Amino acid sequence: MPLRAPFPKTVFVLTGAGVSAESGLGPFRDRGGMWARFDPMRLATPEAFAADPGTVLDFYNLRRRGAVAAAPNPAHVALAQAEAALAERGGRLFLCTQNVDDLHERAGSRAVVHMHGELLKGRCTACAGTFPCPGDLDVADACPLCSAVGTSRPDVVWFGEMPHHLDAIQAALSAADLFVAIGTSGAVYPAAGYVRLAQARNIPTCELNAEPSDNANAFDEARYGPASETVPAFLATLTS
Ligand code: OAD
């Protein structure tokens, strides 16, 4: 179902690690990617944190430092501009990201739904409160909310945990008239299943990726290449 006027008013965008790749934040499943070099079961599960909190915190401290040092690329910027342009004409761009960096926000996106949480927030396993976390976490830290020691963790979603904001995501998917997936492998659920939900609603679906994703055959349209090029070009067709 190729895109054509009348232009969609409510666009659901799902982004993954590929949108931040050209900002220097390596994806997970590419050759040499994060999960090729590190075992996610030892670094990104509640069990790993319980068994060896120092190693898990160090891993996320390094990732947080990398994210803080990175800058948004033209794909992030184009998404922020499209959000503003659609809002101006009474539409909406719902931006759902699996990324834990803040590059969408720093590019100017106003409403970003982080379904896998945020590196720049911490969470206390004792009081469940969340707090800003611009720097490193340490096993000796006291929770700024309840003062418990050794209970601070990054507010990111680990394997075996429930993604955040699922009700808002479901509502946005139900209202969208275009679904776009950018730089995501289609390997991790529930996000990987969203294209099928869009398909079931008979709305157009488009994949923008470096190469065909695991569920590429579910999309009506695909554009392959670096996100810094495909994303601005594709979004220009929606807003110009
Ligand atoms: P992946 O690393 O699995 O996939 C990244 C996708 O981006 C791949 O399909 C690449 O082909 C594509 N890609 C790479 N560079 C690109 C570029 N410059 N332009 C466009 N596309 C590019 O990352 P995700 O699908 O986001 O979860 O991973 C989903 C989740 O799995 C992550 O949120 C994380 C991970 O394990 C948790 O940590 C819970």
mmCIF file with all atom_site columns, C-alpha atoms and ligand atoms in Angstrom, residues 15-19 21-22 27-30 35 44 60 63 98-99 116 157-159 183-186 188 208-211 213 225-228, ligand 1:
data_model
loop_
_atom_site.group_PDB
_atom_site.id
_atom_site.type_symbol
_atom_site.label_atom_id
_atom_site.label_alt_id
_atom_site.label_comp_id
_atom_site.label_asym_id
_atom_site.label_entity_id
_atom_site.label_seq_id
_atom_site.pdbx_PDB_ins_code
_atom_site.Cartn_x
_atom_site.Cartn_y
_atom_site.Cartn_z
_atom_site.occupancy
_atom_site.B_iso_or_equiv
_atom_site.pdbx_formal_charge
_atom_site.auth_seq_id
_atom_site.auth_comp_id
_atom_site.auth_asym_id
_atom_site.auth_atom_id
_atom_site.pdbx_PDB_model_num
ATOM   1  C CA  . THR A 1 15  ? 12.549 3.447  16.597 1.00 0.00 ? 15  THR A CA  1
ATOM   2  C CA  . GLY A 1 16  ? 15.323 1.051  17.558 1.00 0.00 ? 16  GLY A CA  1
ATOM   3  C CA  . ALA A 1 17  ? 19.080 1.071  17.946 1.00 0.00 ? 17  ALA A CA  1
ATOM   4  C CA  . GLY A 1 18  ? 19.627 1.715  14.217 1.00 0.00 ? 18  GLY A CA  1
ATOM   5  C CA  . VAL A 1 19  ? 18.400 5.307  14.557 1.00 0.00 ? 19  VAL A CA  1
ATOM   6  C CA  . ALA A 1 21  ? 23.918 3.985  15.149 1.00 0.00 ? 21  ALA A CA  1
ATOM   7  C CA  . GLU A 1 22  ? 25.259 6.976  13.209 1.00 0.00 ? 22  GLU A CA  1
ATOM   8  C CA  . PRO A 1 27  ? 23.312 -1.554 17.837 1.00 0.00 ? 27  PRO A CA  1
ATOM   9  C CA  . PHE A 1 28  ? 22.799 -4.886 19.617 1.00 0.00 ? 28  PHE A CA  1
ATOM   10 C CA  . ARG A 1 29  ? 22.527 -7.590 16.983 1.00 0.00 ? 29  ARG A CA  1
ATOM   11 C CA  . ASP A 1 30  ? 24.791 -6.461 14.142 1.00 0.00 ? 30  ASP A CA  1
ATOM   12 C CA  . TRP A 1 35  ? 25.077 -8.670 22.311 1.00 0.00 ? 35  TRP A CA  1
ATOM   13 C CA  . ALA A 1 44  ? 20.567 -7.133 31.335 1.00 0.00 ? 44  ALA A CA  1
ATOM   14 C CA  . TYR A 1 60  ? 25.275 0.696  32.229 1.00 0.00 ? 60  TYR A CA  1
ATOM   15 C CA  . ARG A 1 63  ? 26.639 2.981  28.157 1.00 0.00 ? 63  ARG A CA  1
ATOM   16 C CA  . GLN A 1 98  ? 13.158 1.039  22.335 1.00 0.00 ? 98  GLN A CA  1
ATOM   17 C CA  . ASN A 1 99  ? 16.270 3.151  22.870 1.00 0.00 ? 99  ASN A CA  1
ATOM   18 C CA  . HIS A 1 116 ? 12.597 0.104  27.411 1.00 0.00 ? 116 HIS A CA  1
ATOM   19 C CA  . VAL A 1 157 ? 13.850 -2.615 31.079 1.00 0.00 ? 157 VAL A CA  1
ATOM   20 C CA  . TRP A 1 158 ? 15.795 -5.850 31.343 1.00 0.00 ? 158 TRP A CA  1
ATOM   21 C CA  . PHE A 1 159 ? 15.004 -9.189 29.764 1.00 0.00 ? 159 PHE A CA  1
ATOM   22 C CA  . GLY A 1 183 ? 16.305 0.937  12.660 1.00 0.00 ? 183 GLY A CA  1
ATOM   23 C CA  . THR A 1 184 ? 14.905 -1.992 14.575 1.00 0.00 ? 184 THR A CA  1
ATOM   24 C CA  . SER A 1 185 ? 15.647 -5.664 14.049 1.00 0.00 ? 185 SER A CA  1
ATOM   25 C CA  . GLY A 1 186 ? 12.126 -6.994 14.584 1.00 0.00 ? 186 GLY A CA  1
ATOM   26 C CA  . VAL A 1 188 ? 12.371 -8.293 20.372 1.00 0.00 ? 188 VAL A CA  1
ATOM   27 C CA  . LEU A 1 208 ? 13.299 2.250  7.176  1.00 0.00 ? 208 LEU A CA  1
ATOM   28 C CA  . ASN A 1 209 ? 16.360 0.178  7.954  1.00 0.00 ? 209 ASN A CA  1
ATOM   29 C CA  . ALA A 1 210 ? 19.914 -0.527 6.917  1.00 0.00 ? 210 ALA A CA  1
ATOM   30 C CA  . GLU A 1 211 ? 18.783 -3.920 5.650  1.00 0.00 ? 211 GLU A CA  1
ATOM   31 C CA  . SER A 1 213 ? 14.620 -6.736 9.362  1.00 0.00 ? 213 SER A CA  1
ATOM   32 C CA  . GLY A 1 225 ? 19.959 2.698  3.721  1.00 0.00 ? 225 GLY A CA  1
ATOM   33 C CA  . PRO A 1 226 ? 21.415 4.718  6.598  1.00 0.00 ? 226 PRO A CA  1
ATOM   34 C CA  . ALA A 1 227 ? 18.746 6.274  8.811  1.00 0.00 ? 227 ALA A CA  1
ATOM   35 C CA  . SER A 1 228 ? 20.434 9.685  8.489  1.00 0.00 ? 228 SER A CA  1
HETATM 36 P P1  . OAD B 2 .   ? 19.128 -4.261 17.081 1.00 0.00 ? 1   OAD B P1  1
HETATM 37 O O1  . OAD B 2 .   ? 20.588 -4.021 17.313 1.00 0.00 ? 1   OAD B O1  1
HETATM 38 O O2  . OAD B 2 .   ? 18.606 -5.613 17.344 1.00 0.00 ? 1   OAD B O2  1
HETATM 39 O O3  . OAD B 2 .   ? 18.769 -3.894 15.580 1.00 0.00 ? 1   OAD B O3  1
HETATM 40 C C1  . OAD B 2 .   ? 19.187 -2.668 15.011 1.00 0.00 ? 1   OAD B C1  1
HETATM 41 C C2  . OAD B 2 .   ? 18.615 -2.582 13.613 1.00 0.00 ? 1   OAD B C2  1
HETATM 42 O O4  . OAD B 2 .   ? 19.044 -1.342 13.066 1.00 0.00 ? 1   OAD B O4  1
HETATM 43 C C3  . OAD B 2 .   ? 19.094 -3.680 12.652 1.00 0.00 ? 1   OAD B C3  1
HETATM 44 O O5  . OAD B 2 .   ? 18.007 -4.168 11.894 1.00 0.00 ? 1   OAD B O5  1
HETATM 45 C C4  . OAD B 2 .   ? 20.110 -2.961 11.754 1.00 0.00 ? 1   OAD B C4  1
HETATM 46 O O6  . OAD B 2 .   ? 20.099 -3.480 10.426 1.00 0.00 ? 1   OAD B O6  1
HETATM 47 C C5  . OAD B 2 .   ? 19.578 -1.543 11.769 1.00 0.00 ? 1   OAD B C5  1
HETATM 48 N N1  . OAD B 2 .   ? 20.606 -0.511 11.563 1.00 0.00 ? 1   OAD B N1  1
HETATM 49 C C6  . OAD B 2 .   ? 21.897 -0.514 11.964 1.00 0.00 ? 1   OAD B C6  1
HETATM 50 N N2  . OAD B 2 .   ? 22.509 0.615  11.613 1.00 0.00 ? 1   OAD B N2  1
HETATM 51 C C7  . OAD B 2 .   ? 21.577 1.373  10.966 1.00 0.00 ? 1   OAD B C7  1
HETATM 52 C C8  . OAD B 2 .   ? 21.582 2.662  10.351 1.00 0.00 ? 1   OAD B C8  1
HETATM 53 N N3  . OAD B 2 .   ? 22.681 3.424  10.328 1.00 0.00 ? 1   OAD B N3  1
HETATM 54 N N4  . OAD B 2 .   ? 20.450 3.096  9.769  1.00 0.00 ? 1   OAD B N4  1
HETATM 55 C C9  . OAD B 2 .   ? 19.326 2.334  9.770  1.00 0.00 ? 1   OAD B C9  1
HETATM 56 N N5  . OAD B 2 .   ? 19.257 1.121  10.340 1.00 0.00 ? 1   OAD B N5  1
HETATM 57 C C10 . OAD B 2 .   ? 20.365 0.637  10.936 1.00 0.00 ? 1   OAD B C10 1
HETATM 58 O O7  . OAD B 2 .   ? 18.341 -3.171 17.927 1.00 0.00 ? 1   OAD B O7  1
HETATM 59 P P2  . OAD B 2 .   ? 16.803 -3.101 18.323 1.00 0.00 ? 1   OAD B P2  1
HETATM 60 O O8  . OAD B 2 .   ? 15.934 -3.754 17.317 1.00 0.00 ? 1   OAD B O8  1
HETATM 61 O O9  . OAD B 2 .   ? 16.534 -1.702 18.701 1.00 0.00 ? 1   OAD B O9  1
HETATM 62 O O10 . OAD B 2 .   ? 16.475 -4.371 24.567 1.00 0.00 ? 1   OAD B O10 1
HETATM 63 O O11 . OAD B 2 .   ? 16.822 -3.973 19.630 1.00 0.00 ? 1   OAD B O11 1
HETATM 64 C C11 . OAD B 2 .   ? 15.636 -4.121 20.364 1.00 0.00 ? 1   OAD B C11 1
HETATM 65 C C12 . OAD B 2 .   ? 15.982 -4.373 21.797 1.00 0.00 ? 1   OAD B C12 1
HETATM 66 O O12 . OAD B 2 .   ? 16.874 -5.464 21.883 1.00 0.00 ? 1   OAD B O12 1
HETATM 67 C C13 . OAD B 2 .   ? 16.750 -3.252 22.473 1.00 0.00 ? 1   OAD B C13 1
HETATM 68 O O13 . OAD B 2 .   ? 15.911 -2.222 22.951 1.00 0.00 ? 1   OAD B O13 1
HETATM 69 C C14 . OAD B 2 .   ? 17.439 -3.961 23.576 1.00 0.00 ? 1   OAD B C14 1
HETATM 70 C C15 . OAD B 2 .   ? 17.964 -5.128 22.794 1.00 0.00 ? 1   OAD B C15 1
HETATM 71 O O14 . OAD B 2 .   ? 18.292 -6.248 23.511 1.00 0.00 ? 1   OAD B O14 1
HETATM 72 C C16 . OAD B 2 .   ? 16.860 -4.523 25.843 1.00 0.00 ? 1   OAD B C16 1
HETATM 73 O O15 . OAD B 2 .   ? 17.976 -4.245 26.246 1.00 0.00 ? 1   OAD B O15 1
HETATM 74 C C17 . OAD B 2 .   ? 15.761 -5.040 26.717 1.00 0.00 ? 1   OAD B C17 1
#
